[in-house]
mmCIF file of C-alpha atoms in Angstrom:
data_model
loop_
_atom_site.group_PDB
_atom_site.id
_atom_site.type_symbol
_atom_site.label_atom_id
_atom_site.label_comp_id
_atom_site.label_asym_id
_atom_site.label_seq_id
_atom_site.Cartn_x
_atom_site.Cartn_y
_atom_site.Cartn_z
ATOM 1 C CA MET F 676 96.619 135.129 74.412
ATOM 2 C CA SER F 677 98.649 132.444 76.210
ATOM 3 C CA ASP F 678 100.633 133.361 79.345
ATOM 4 C CA GLN F 679 104.177 132.469 78.295
ATOM 5 C CA PHE F 680 107.767 133.573 78.707
ATOM 6 C CA ARG F 681 110.562 132.588 76.318
ATOM 7 C CA GLU F 682 114.263 132.324 77.132
ATOM 8 C CA VAL F 683 117.151 131.663 74.718
ATOM 9 C CA ASN F 684 120.464 130.208 75.903
ATOM 10 C CA SER F 685 123.565 129.431 73.863
ATOM 11 C CA VAL F 686 126.413 127.116 74.826
ATOM 12 C CA SER F 687 129.717 126.942 72.937
ATOM 13 C CA TRP F 688 131.219 123.672 71.744
ATOM 14 C CA PHE F 689 133.875 123.809 74.485
ATOM 15 C CA GLY F 690 131.193 124.491 77.078
ATOM 16 C CA ARG F 691 129.247 121.441 75.883
ATOM 17 C CA ILE F 692 132.382 119.273 76.094
ATOM 18 C CA LYS F 693 132.870 120.422 79.704
ATOM 19 C CA ASN F 694 129.238 119.575 80.537
ATOM 20 C CA ALA F 695 129.580 116.196 78.812
ATOM 21 C CA LEU F 696 132.669 115.357 80.897
ATOM 22 C CA ILE F 697 130.734 116.196 84.064
ATOM 23 C CA GLY F 698 127.986 113.934 82.715
ATOM 24 C CA VAL F 699 130.535 111.099 82.473
ATOM 25 C CA LEU F 700 131.093 111.271 86.240
ATOM 26 C CA VAL F 701 127.336 111.344 86.877
ATOM 27 C CA GLY F 702 126.844 108.425 84.487
ATOM 28 C CA LEU F 703 129.549 106.379 86.213
ATOM 29 C CA LEU F 704 127.958 106.956 89.618
ATOM 30 C CA LEU F 705 124.535 106.090 88.190
ATOM 31 C CA VAL F 706 125.764 102.821 86.652
ATOM 32 C CA VAL F 707 127.449 101.759 89.905
ATOM 33 C CA ALA F 708 124.351 102.690 91.915
ATOM 34 C CA MET F 709 122.036 100.694 89.635
ATOM 35 C CA VAL F 710 124.296 97.632 89.815
ATOM 36 C CA VAL F 711 124.128 97.838 93.625
ATOM 37 C CA VAL F 712 120.338 98.256 93.587
ATOM 38 C CA LEU F 713 119.881 95.351 91.152
ATOM 39 C CA PHE F 714 122.026 93.098 93.348
ATOM 40 C CA TRP F 715 120.157 94.209 96.492
ATOM 41 C CA ASN F 716 116.786 93.692 94.780
ATOM 42 C CA GLU F 717 117.533 90.025 94.095
ATOM 43 C CA GLY F 718 118.460 89.501 97.745
ATOM 44 C CA ARG F 719 115.329 91.324 98.883
ATOM 45 C CA ALA F 720 113.151 89.201 96.592
ATOM 46 C CA VAL F 721 114.693 85.955 97.867
ATOM 47 C CA THR F 722 114.383 86.966 101.521
ATOM 48 C CA THR F 723 110.749 87.976 101.054
ATOM 49 C CA ALA F 724 109.894 84.803 99.128
ATOM 50 C CA ARG F 725 111.488 82.608 101.781
ATOM 51 C CA SER F 726 109.790 84.538 104.580
ATOM 52 C CA LEU F 727 106.390 84.163 102.921
ATOM 53 C CA ALA F 728 106.965 80.427 102.365
ATOM 54 C CA GLU F 729 108.000 80.054 106.003
ATOM 55 C CA GLY F 730 104.954 82.000 107.157
ATOM 56 C CA ALA F 731 102.557 80.050 104.943
ATOM 57 C CA SER F 732 103.726 76.771 106.494
ATOM 58 C CA ALA F 733 103.621 78.097 110.077
ATOM 59 C CA VAL F 734 100.403 80.176 110.149
ATOM 60 C CA VAL F 735 97.471 79.010 112.281
ATOM 61 C CA SER F 736 93.939 80.264 111.630
ATOM 62 C CA VAL F 737 92.077 81.154 114.816
ATOM 63 C CA THR F 738 88.649 82.556 115.628
ATOM 64 C CA ALA F 739 88.225 86.090 116.906
ATOM 65 C CA ASP F 740 85.729 85.017 119.587
ATOM 66 C CA ALA F 741 88.391 84.190 122.182
ATOM 67 C CA VAL F 742 92.149 84.501 122.605
ATOM 68 C CA ASP F 743 93.934 81.191 123.113
ATOM 69 C CA PRO F 744 97.073 81.742 125.275
ATOM 70 C CA GLY F 745 98.538 78.573 123.743
ATOM 71 C CA HIS F 746 99.048 80.459 120.455
ATOM 72 C CA ASP F 747 100.989 83.283 122.079
ATOM 73 C CA GLY F 748 104.094 84.058 120.016
ATOM 74 C CA ARG F 749 102.855 82.054 117.030
ATOM 75 C CA LEU F 750 101.905 83.334 113.599
ATOM 76 C CA ILE F 751 98.106 83.525 113.469
ATOM 77 C CA HIS F 752 95.445 84.393 110.926
ATOM 78 C CA VAL F 753 92.259 85.938 112.271
ATOM 79 C CA GLY F 754 89.304 87.622 110.616
ATOM 80 C CA GLY F 755 86.158 89.392 111.715
ATOM 81 C CA ALA F 756 84.356 92.694 112.117
ATOM 82 C CA LEU F 757 86.166 95.704 113.573
ATOM 83 C CA ALA F 758 84.658 97.770 116.355
ATOM 84 C CA THR F 759 85.837 100.833 118.263
ATOM 85 C CA SER F 760 84.429 103.163 120.882
ATOM 86 C CA GLU F 761 86.501 106.064 119.543
ATOM 87 C CA GLY F 762 85.214 108.631 117.095
ATOM 88 C CA LEU F 763 87.031 110.542 114.365
ATOM 89 C CA GLU F 764 86.752 114.315 114.112
ATOM 90 C CA ASP F 765 88.416 117.141 112.250
ATOM 91 C CA GLU F 766 87.943 119.942 114.759
ATOM 92 C CA ASP F 767 89.048 122.609 112.259
ATOM 93 C CA PHE F 768 85.873 122.068 110.222
ATOM 94 C CA GLY F 769 83.648 120.093 112.589
ATOM 95 C CA ILE F 770 83.589 116.975 110.385
ATOM 96 C CA ALA F 771 82.989 113.784 112.387
ATOM 97 C CA ALA F 772 82.744 110.155 111.306
ATOM 98 C CA LYS F 773 82.954 106.602 112.578
ATOM 99 C CA GLY F 774 85.744 104.457 111.173
ATOM 100 C CA VAL F 775 89.420 103.551 111.365
ATOM 101 C CA ARG F 776 90.908 106.606 109.656
ATOM 102 C CA LEU F 777 89.653 109.979 108.429
ATOM 103 C CA VAL F 778 91.863 111.724 105.859
ATOM 104 C CA ARG F 779 91.526 115.406 105.084
ATOM 105 C CA GLU F 780 92.669 116.153 101.511
ATOM 106 C CA VAL F 781 93.401 119.803 100.758
ATOM 107 C CA GLU F 782 94.029 121.499 97.415
ATOM 108 C CA MET F 783 94.727 125.168 96.745
ATOM 109 C CA TYR F 784 94.206 126.956 93.447
ATOM 110 C CA GLN F 785 97.652 128.185 92.383
ATOM 111 C CA TRP F 786 99.820 129.382 89.572
ATOM 112 C CA VAL F 787 101.853 126.517 88.079
ATOM 113 C CA GLU F 788 104.865 126.856 85.787
ATOM 114 C CA SER F 789 105.675 124.355 83.028
ATOM 115 C CA SER F 790 108.528 124.470 80.552
ATOM 116 C CA LYS F 791 109.399 123.055 77.154
ATOM 117 C CA SER F 792 112.861 123.231 75.597
ATOM 118 C CA GLU F 793 114.009 122.843 72.009
ATOM 119 C CA SER F 794 117.712 122.606 71.233
ATOM 120 C CA THR F 795 119.425 123.207 67.907
ATOM 121 C CA THR F 796 123.027 122.237 67.174
ATOM 122 C CA LYS F 797 124.920 124.846 65.165
ATOM 123 C CA LEU F 798 127.773 124.313 62.732
ATOM 124 C CA GLY F 799 130.932 124.232 64.820
ATOM 125 C CA GLY F 800 129.395 122.299 67.711
ATOM 126 C CA GLY F 801 127.609 125.108 69.577
ATOM 127 C CA GLU F 802 124.052 124.624 70.801
ATOM 128 C CA GLU F 803 121.137 127.038 71.118
ATOM 129 C CA THR F 804 118.287 126.145 73.460
ATOM 130 C CA VAL F 805 114.940 127.919 73.395
ATOM 131 C CA THR F 806 112.901 127.336 76.544
ATOM 132 C CA THR F 807 109.264 128.370 76.702
ATOM 133 C CA TYR F 808 107.767 128.787 80.172
ATOM 134 C CA SER F 809 103.984 128.599 80.396
ATOM 135 C CA TYR F 810 101.807 129.632 83.332
ATOM 136 C CA ALA F 811 98.388 128.281 84.246
ATOM 137 C CA LYS F 812 96.169 128.111 87.321
ATOM 138 C CA GLU F 813 95.615 124.614 88.687
ATOM 139 C CA TRP F 814 94.465 122.802 91.815
ATOM 140 C CA ARG F 815 97.493 121.433 93.688
ATOM 141 C CA ASP F 816 97.721 119.547 96.998
ATOM 142 C CA ARG F 817 101.155 121.020 97.775
ATOM 143 C CA PRO F 818 102.324 124.628 97.882
ATOM 144 C CA VAL F 819 103.955 125.839 94.670
ATOM 145 C CA SER F 820 106.732 128.376 95.284
ATOM 146 C CA SER F 821 106.146 131.180 92.797
ATOM 147 C CA SER F 822 109.406 132.852 93.873
ATOM 148 C CA GLU F 823 111.234 130.126 91.911
ATOM 149 C CA PHE F 824 109.369 130.888 88.672
ATOM 150 C CA LYS F 825 111.341 132.314 85.765
ATOM 151 C CA GLN F 826 108.776 135.109 85.656
ATOM 152 C CA PRO F 827 107.285 135.442 89.171
ATOM 153 C CA SER F 828 105.749 138.853 88.523
ATOM 154 C CA GLY F 829 102.020 138.460 87.993
ATOM 155 C CA HIS F 830 102.120 134.817 89.098
ATOM 156 C CA GLU F 831 102.393 135.184 92.878
ATOM 157 C CA ASN F 832 101.017 132.354 95.024
ATOM 158 C CA PRO F 833 99.968 132.915 98.635
ATOM 159 C CA SER F 834 101.266 130.611 101.350
ATOM 160 C CA MET F 835 99.247 127.427 101.872
ATOM 161 C CA GLU F 836 97.817 127.879 105.372
ATOM 162 C CA ILE F 837 95.520 124.829 105.384
ATOM 163 C CA GLU F 838 97.110 121.415 104.923
ATOM 164 C CA GLY F 839 95.961 117.825 104.756
ATOM 165 C CA ARG F 840 95.702 115.837 107.970
ATOM 166 C CA THR F 841 95.037 112.276 109.053
ATOM 167 C CA PHE F 842 92.911 111.286 112.034
ATOM 168 C CA GLN F 843 93.088 107.667 113.195
ATOM 169 C CA VAL F 844 91.751 105.739 116.173
ATOM 170 C CA ALA F 845 94.357 104.540 118.663
ATOM 171 C CA GLU F 846 93.016 100.988 118.745
ATOM 172 C CA ALA F 847 90.139 98.826 117.534
ATOM 173 C CA LYS F 848 88.615 95.530 118.583
ATOM 174 C CA LEU F 849 88.578 92.435 116.388
ATOM 175 C CA GLY F 850 86.455 90.185 118.531
ATOM 176 C CA ALA F 851 88.563 89.415 121.615
ATOM 177 C CA PHE F 852 91.699 90.841 119.978
ATOM 178 C CA THR F 853 92.880 94.430 120.333
ATOM 179 C CA LEU F 854 94.511 95.890 117.227
ATOM 180 C CA GLY F 855 96.946 98.744 117.711
ATOM 181 C CA GLU F 856 98.574 101.325 115.468
ATOM 182 C CA PRO F 857 100.935 98.968 113.522
ATOM 183 C CA VAL F 858 97.958 96.931 112.267
ATOM 184 C CA LEU F 859 95.620 99.888 111.773
ATOM 185 C CA ASP F 860 98.250 101.719 109.696
ATOM 186 C CA LEU F 861 98.080 98.908 107.108
ATOM 187 C CA MET F 862 94.337 99.233 106.562
ATOM 188 C CA GLY F 863 93.369 100.925 103.314
ATOM 189 C CA ASN F 864 90.441 101.015 100.879
ATOM 190 C CA ALA F 865 89.387 104.501 101.910
ATOM 191 C CA ASP F 866 85.991 105.640 100.623
ATOM 192 C CA LYS F 867 85.050 109.201 99.711
ATOM 193 C CA LEU F 868 83.131 110.953 102.489
ATOM 194 C CA SER F 869 80.716 113.341 100.834
ATOM 195 C CA ILE F 870 79.905 116.645 102.565
ATOM 196 C CA SER F 871 76.257 117.648 102.194
ATOM 197 C CA PRO F 872 75.027 121.254 101.775
ATOM 198 C CA THR F 873 73.126 120.884 105.055
ATOM 199 C CA GLN F 874 76.469 120.765 106.892
ATOM 200 C CA LYS F 875 77.479 124.209 105.653
ATOM 201 C CA ALA F 876 76.107 126.103 108.645
ATOM 202 C CA ALA F 877 77.825 123.763 111.105
ATOM 203 C CA ILE F 878 81.136 124.136 109.253
ATOM 204 C CA GLU F 879 80.828 127.937 109.236
ATOM 205 C CA SER F 880 80.281 127.952 112.996
ATOM 206 C CA VAL F 881 83.545 126.057 113.556
ATOM 207 C CA PHE F 882 85.802 127.359 110.769
ATOM 208 C CA ALA F 883 87.776 130.377 111.984
ATOM 209 C CA GLY F 884 89.257 131.390 108.642
ATOM 210 C CA SER F 885 88.669 134.568 106.662
ATOM 211 C CA GLN F 886 87.341 132.941 103.490
ATOM 212 C CA ARG F 887 83.750 132.275 102.558
ATOM 213 C CA VAL F 888 82.551 128.672 103.041
ATOM 214 C CA GLY F 889 80.677 126.742 100.363
ATOM 215 C CA ILE F 890 79.880 123.131 99.443
ATOM 216 C CA SER F 891 80.640 121.924 95.919
ATOM 217 C CA ASP F 892 80.677 118.330 94.601
ATOM 218 C CA GLY F 893 80.695 116.912 98.119
ATOM 219 C CA GLN F 894 83.700 119.009 99.140
ATOM 220 C CA ILE F 895 84.217 122.126 101.241
ATOM 221 C CA PHE F 896 85.038 125.147 99.075
ATOM 222 C CA LEU F 897 86.725 128.200 100.575
ATOM 223 C CA GLY F 898 86.379 131.136 98.254
ATOM 224 C CA ALA F 899 83.912 133.433 96.542
ATOM 225 C CA ASN F 900 82.692 131.279 93.651
ATOM 226 C CA PRO F 901 83.195 127.481 93.207
ATOM 227 C CA THR F 902 82.544 127.736 89.441
ATOM 228 C CA ALA F 903 85.214 130.435 88.998
ATOM 229 C CA PRO F 904 87.944 129.811 91.602
ATOM 230 C CA GLY F 905 90.657 132.361 92.235
ATOM 231 C CA VAL F 906 94.281 131.954 93.289
ATOM 232 C CA GLY F 907 94.346 131.142 96.993
ATOM 233 C CA ASP F 908 90.956 129.391 97.077
ATOM 234 C CA TYR F 909 90.733 125.951 98.696
ATOM 235 C CA ARG F 910 88.767 122.796 98.157
ATOM 236 C CA ILE F 911 88.775 120.262 100.978
ATOM 237 C CA GLY F 912 87.603 116.670 100.707
ATOM 238 C CA TYR F 913 87.592 113.699 103.043
ATOM 239 C CA ARG F 914 88.230 109.983 102.707
ATOM 240 C CA LEU F 915 87.215 107.443 105.327
ATOM 241 C CA VAL F 916 88.606 103.973 106.017
ATOM 242 C CA PRO F 917 85.488 102.219 107.383
ATOM 243 C CA LEU F 918 85.393 99.644 110.150
ATOM 244 C CA GLY F 919 83.902 96.675 108.262
ATOM 245 C CA GLU F 920 85.482 93.224 108.212
ATOM 246 C CA VAL F 921 89.216 92.583 107.987
ATOM 247 C CA SER F 922 91.669 89.691 107.971
ATOM 248 C CA VAL F 923 94.984 89.931 109.812
ATOM 249 C CA ILE F 924 98.125 87.791 109.810
ATOM 250 C CA GLY F 925 100.731 88.425 112.495
ATOM 251 C CA ARG F 926 102.249 87.251 115.746
ATOM 252 C CA GLN F 927 99.826 86.792 118.625
ATOM 253 C CA GLU F 928 101.075 88.964 121.475
ATOM 254 C CA GLY F 929 98.762 88.641 124.439
ATOM 255 C CA THR F 930 95.433 89.919 123.152
ATOM 256 C CA GLY F 931 97.104 91.883 120.356
ATOM 257 C CA VAL F 932 98.722 91.186 116.993
ATOM 258 C CA ALA F 933 102.263 92.294 116.141
ATOM 259 C CA ALA F 934 104.850 91.684 113.418
ATOM 260 C CA TYR F 935 106.164 88.102 113.225
ATOM 261 C CA GLN F 936 109.913 87.731 112.770
ATOM 262 C CA THR F 937 110.763 84.932 110.345
ATOM 263 C CA GLU F 938 114.014 82.979 110.354
ATOM 264 C CA ALA F 939 114.448 83.993 106.705
ATOM 265 C CA GLY F 940 114.773 87.623 107.761
ATOM 266 C CA ASP F 941 111.513 89.493 107.103
ATOM 267 C CA GLU F 942 108.815 90.540 109.538
ATOM 268 C CA LEU F 943 105.287 89.456 108.580
ATOM 269 C CA LEU F 944 102.295 91.627 109.360
ATOM 270 C CA MET F 945 99.550 91.512 106.746
ATOM 271 C CA VAL F 946 96.089 93.081 106.588
ATOM 272 C CA ASP F 947 93.355 92.617 103.990
ATOM 273 C CA SER F 948 89.809 93.901 103.726
ATOM 274 C CA GLY F 949 87.017 91.379 104.187
ATOM 275 C CA ARG F 950 87.184 87.722 105.167
ATOM 276 C CA VAL F 951 90.192 86.457 103.226
ATOM 277 C CA PRO F 952 91.705 82.969 103.783
ATOM 278 C CA ALA F 953 95.345 82.822 104.859
ATOM 279 C CA GLU F 954 96.277 80.922 101.683
ATOM 280 C CA LYS F 955 94.957 83.721 99.491
ATOM 281 C CA MET F 956 96.677 86.436 101.545
ATOM 282 C CA PHE F 957 100.019 84.692 101.172
ATOM 283 C CA ALA F 958 99.414 84.077 97.462
ATOM 284 C CA GLU F 959 98.679 87.784 96.956
ATOM 285 C CA ALA F 960 101.845 88.692 98.872
ATOM 286 C CA VAL F 961 103.909 86.342 96.677
ATOM 287 C CA THR F 962 102.461 87.963 93.547
ATOM 288 C CA ALA F 963 103.149 91.447 94.916
ATOM 289 C CA ASN F 964 106.760 90.462 95.638
ATOM 290 C CA LYS F 965 107.226 89.289 92.035
ATOM 291 C CA ILE F 966 105.703 92.490 90.648
ATOM 292 C CA ILE F 967 107.936 94.685 92.830
ATOM 293 C CA THR F 968 110.989 92.645 91.793
ATOM 294 C CA TRP F 969 110.287 93.061 88.070
ATOM 295 C CA LEU F 970 109.415 96.758 88.406
ATOM 296 C CA LEU F 971 112.726 97.416 90.161
ATOM 297 C CA ARG F 972 114.579 95.397 87.515
ATOM 298 C CA ALA F 973 112.955 97.375 84.701
ATOM 299 C CA GLY F 974 113.567 100.706 86.448
ATOM 300 C CA CYS F 975 117.242 99.890 87.050
ATOM 301 C CA LEU F 976 117.711 98.849 83.411
ATOM 302 C CA LEU F 977 116.259 102.165 82.222
ATOM 303 C CA PHE F 978 118.587 104.103 84.520
ATOM 304 C CA LEU F 979 121.497 101.966 83.287
ATOM 305 C CA VAL F 980 120.678 103.009 79.715
ATOM 306 C CA PHE F 981 120.674 106.649 80.844
ATOM 307 C CA GLY F 982 123.924 106.165 82.761
ATOM 308 C CA PHE F 983 125.745 104.600 79.804
ATOM 309 C CA SER F 984 124.342 107.341 77.541
ATOM 310 C CA LEU F 985 126.006 109.904 79.803
ATOM 311 C CA LEU F 986 129.267 107.933 79.730
ATOM 312 C CA LEU F 987 129.238 107.962 75.919
ATOM 313 C CA GLY F 988 127.920 111.542 75.701
ATOM 314 C CA PRO F 989 131.265 113.223 74.862
ATOM 315 C CA LEU F 990 131.490 111.244 71.599
ATOM 316 C CA GLY F 991 128.281 112.828 70.307
ATOM 317 C CA VAL F 992 129.388 116.309 71.390
ATOM 318 C CA LEU F 993 132.766 115.919 69.688
ATOM 319 C CA ALA F 994 131.046 114.854 66.460
ATOM 320 C CA ASP F 995 128.596 117.771 66.659
ATOM 321 C CA VAL F 996 131.141 120.004 64.920
ATOM 322 C CA ILE F 997 129.200 118.826 61.882
ATOM 323 C CA PRO F 998 125.602 118.547 63.220
ATOM 324 C CA PHE F 999 124.365 115.654 61.042
ATOM 325 C CA VAL F 1000 127.489 113.617 61.913
ATOM 326 C CA GLY F 1001 126.778 114.211 65.600
ATOM 327 C CA SER F 1002 123.216 112.925 65.130
ATOM 328 C CA ILE F 1003 124.527 109.721 63.515
ATOM 329 C CA VAL F 1004 127.101 109.198 66.286
ATOM 330 C CA ARG F 1005 124.454 109.837 68.951
ATOM 331 C CA MET F 1006 122.195 107.184 67.408
ATOM 332 C CA GLY F 1007 125.091 104.731 67.558
ATOM 333 C CA THR F 1008 125.988 105.570 71.160
ATOM 334 C CA GLY F 1009 122.329 105.224 72.126
ATOM 335 C CA LEU F 1010 122.253 101.698 70.720
ATOM 336 C CA ILE F 1011 125.533 100.862 72.453
ATOM 337 C CA ALA F 1012 124.180 102.228 75.735
ATOM 338 C CA PHE F 1013 121.103 100.009 75.415
ATOM 339 C CA VAL F 1014 123.214 96.905 74.711
ATOM 340 C CA LEU F 1015 125.609 97.676 77.578
ATOM 341 C CA ALA F 1016 122.677 98.205 79.950
ATOM 342 C CA LEU F 1017 121.240 94.808 79.016
ATOM 343 C CA LEU F 1018 124.610 93.085 79.413
ATOM 344 C CA VAL F 1019 125.473 94.700 82.740
ATOM 345 C CA GLY F 1020 121.922 94.405 84.088
ATOM 346 C CA THR F 1021 121.394 90.762 83.205
ATOM 347 C CA SER F 1022 124.935 89.852 84.325
ATOM 348 C CA THR F 1023 124.331 91.514 87.691
ATOM 349 C CA ILE F 1024 121.059 89.612 88.121
ATOM 350 C CA ALA F 1025 122.807 86.352 87.152
ATOM 351 C CA VAL F 1026 125.644 86.927 89.654
ATOM 352 C CA ALA F 1027 123.094 87.820 92.332
ATOM 353 C CA TRP F 1028 121.251 84.568 91.631
ATOM 354 C CA PHE F 1029 124.466 82.599 92.185
ATOM 355 C CA TRP F 1030 125.087 84.598 95.367
ATOM 356 C CA TYR F 1031 121.613 84.365 96.899
ATOM 357 C CA ARG F 1032 120.313 81.109 95.337
ATOM 358 C CA PRO F 1033 123.408 78.996 94.532
ATOM 359 C CA LEU F 1034 121.620 75.628 94.468
ATOM 360 C CA LEU F 1035 118.823 76.866 92.193
ATOM 361 C CA ALA F 1036 121.287 78.696 89.941
ATOM 362 C CA LEU F 1037 123.533 75.631 89.659
ATOM 363 C CA GLY F 1038 120.493 73.474 88.937
ATOM 364 C CA ILE F 1039 119.356 75.785 86.121
ATOM 365 C CA LEU F 1040 122.913 75.912 84.750
ATOM 366 C CA ALA F 1041 123.209 72.103 84.851
ATOM 367 C CA ALA F 1042 119.835 71.727 83.134
ATOM 368 C CA GLY F 1043 120.879 74.199 80.452
ATOM 369 C CA LEU F 1044 124.178 72.404 79.848
ATOM 370 C CA ALA F 1045 122.374 69.047 79.703
ATOM 371 C CA VAL F 1046 119.904 70.351 77.102
ATOM 372 C CA ALA F 1047 122.751 71.838 75.076
ATOM 373 C CA TYR F 1048 124.652 68.525 75.230
ATOM 374 C CA LEU F 1049 121.599 66.524 74.115
ATOM 375 C CA LEU F 1050 120.866 68.886 71.241
ATOM 376 C CA THR F 1051 124.508 68.706 70.123
ATOM 377 C CA LYS F 1052 124.474 64.910 70.309
ATOM 378 C CA ILE F 1053 121.229 64.692 68.326
ATOM 379 C CA GLY F 1054 122.649 67.073 65.731
ATOM 380 C CA ARG F 1055 125.792 64.960 65.312
ATOM 381 C CA ARG F 1056 123.718 61.801 64.857
ATOM 382 C CA LYS F 1057 121.621 63.447 62.165
ATOM 383 C CA ALA F 1058 124.770 64.680 60.424
ATOM 384 C CA ALA F 1059 126.379 61.251 60.609
ATOM 385 C CA ALA F 1060 123.308 59.373 59.313
ATOM 386 C CA PRO F 1061 123.670 60.329 55.595
ATOM 387 C CA ALA F 1062 127.392 59.508 55.670
ATOM 388 C CA ALA F 1063 126.754 56.032 57.126
ATOM 389 C CA ALA F 1064 124.191 55.281 54.392
ATOM 390 C CA GLY F 1065 126.944 55.532 51.728
ATOM 391 C CA PRO F 1066 126.749 56.967 48.232
ATOM 392 C CA VAL F 1067 123.512 56.606 46.315
ATOM 393 C CA SER F 1068 123.924 54.521 43.059
ATOM 394 C CA ALA F 1069 122.583 55.899 39.808
#
């Protein structure tokens, strides 16, 4: 039998109108906010693109064997193998490793609530909503507050006493260069660090908790039985960012590397795994900038559709006095909201282009007008050709 709880709520037609009017205010704020974000996004994209172009033309590739004081303050590209005398250790469980960063990932087995609602519009404009709350036990990396459940009784979660942590070396050597926290923070590609059953005894000697320690699938398990976990049990895994080889682009600052301030406005500090040429690192950054720009555009357009739907929401509620009429009106307002979102979104992007890239925008506009003029001229010539040939004799 499934663990569920069902709740039925009814809202009158007048209550729905009131909620729809509140939605109009929310929709208006959402539309304004998305217009601002779209405009800002175009400026961000231009600034980043110009900064990357500036950096690509100014960067100097150097060797890691020695630091040349003549490059101090300049944008450099350097690659090589990382080394550090520091070790990484999670003292709570006695797990030690050699690398740049050790990440402890913690999950607790907990009750989780999910809900599904179905609404039915009644004759006269009222609405009845049936919400079904379901409860299941799942592994979660954050505490789930069971006190906020619709039915907390029988679904109590204990407090999460063990949390994830990150252990990172303070600095590392890249040949003659010393890399500090700002550079090390950008290093990723963490690999799973598997815990072997032979480490169980060592973990038990360090762990001061009340739960039984086990090893399952390369992770630490705190509980009675890994194959049948109970609420409050933990599984703890680790990920390690290894030393290996890296490539760094930044401002040479003594024997270190820091962020490089471009005239365009951005700071450049880039890190990649392995030996990667400067040209490729900048090309990847340019691609990433384009992807971020388009993702933000798409996200803003979706929120604009939602915002305009809220603005037009009262029309559907008013028509819901006769349910099938309300459904037809709501389909129409949904289409209008989509069209308005496209118009406002694309217009905002166009205005932002004129604001941030006036020369490019004017060039595109001039090219478009020139093409339109040529096509019109060609069309007139083709239309005038049969008339100039005169009537055809029988």
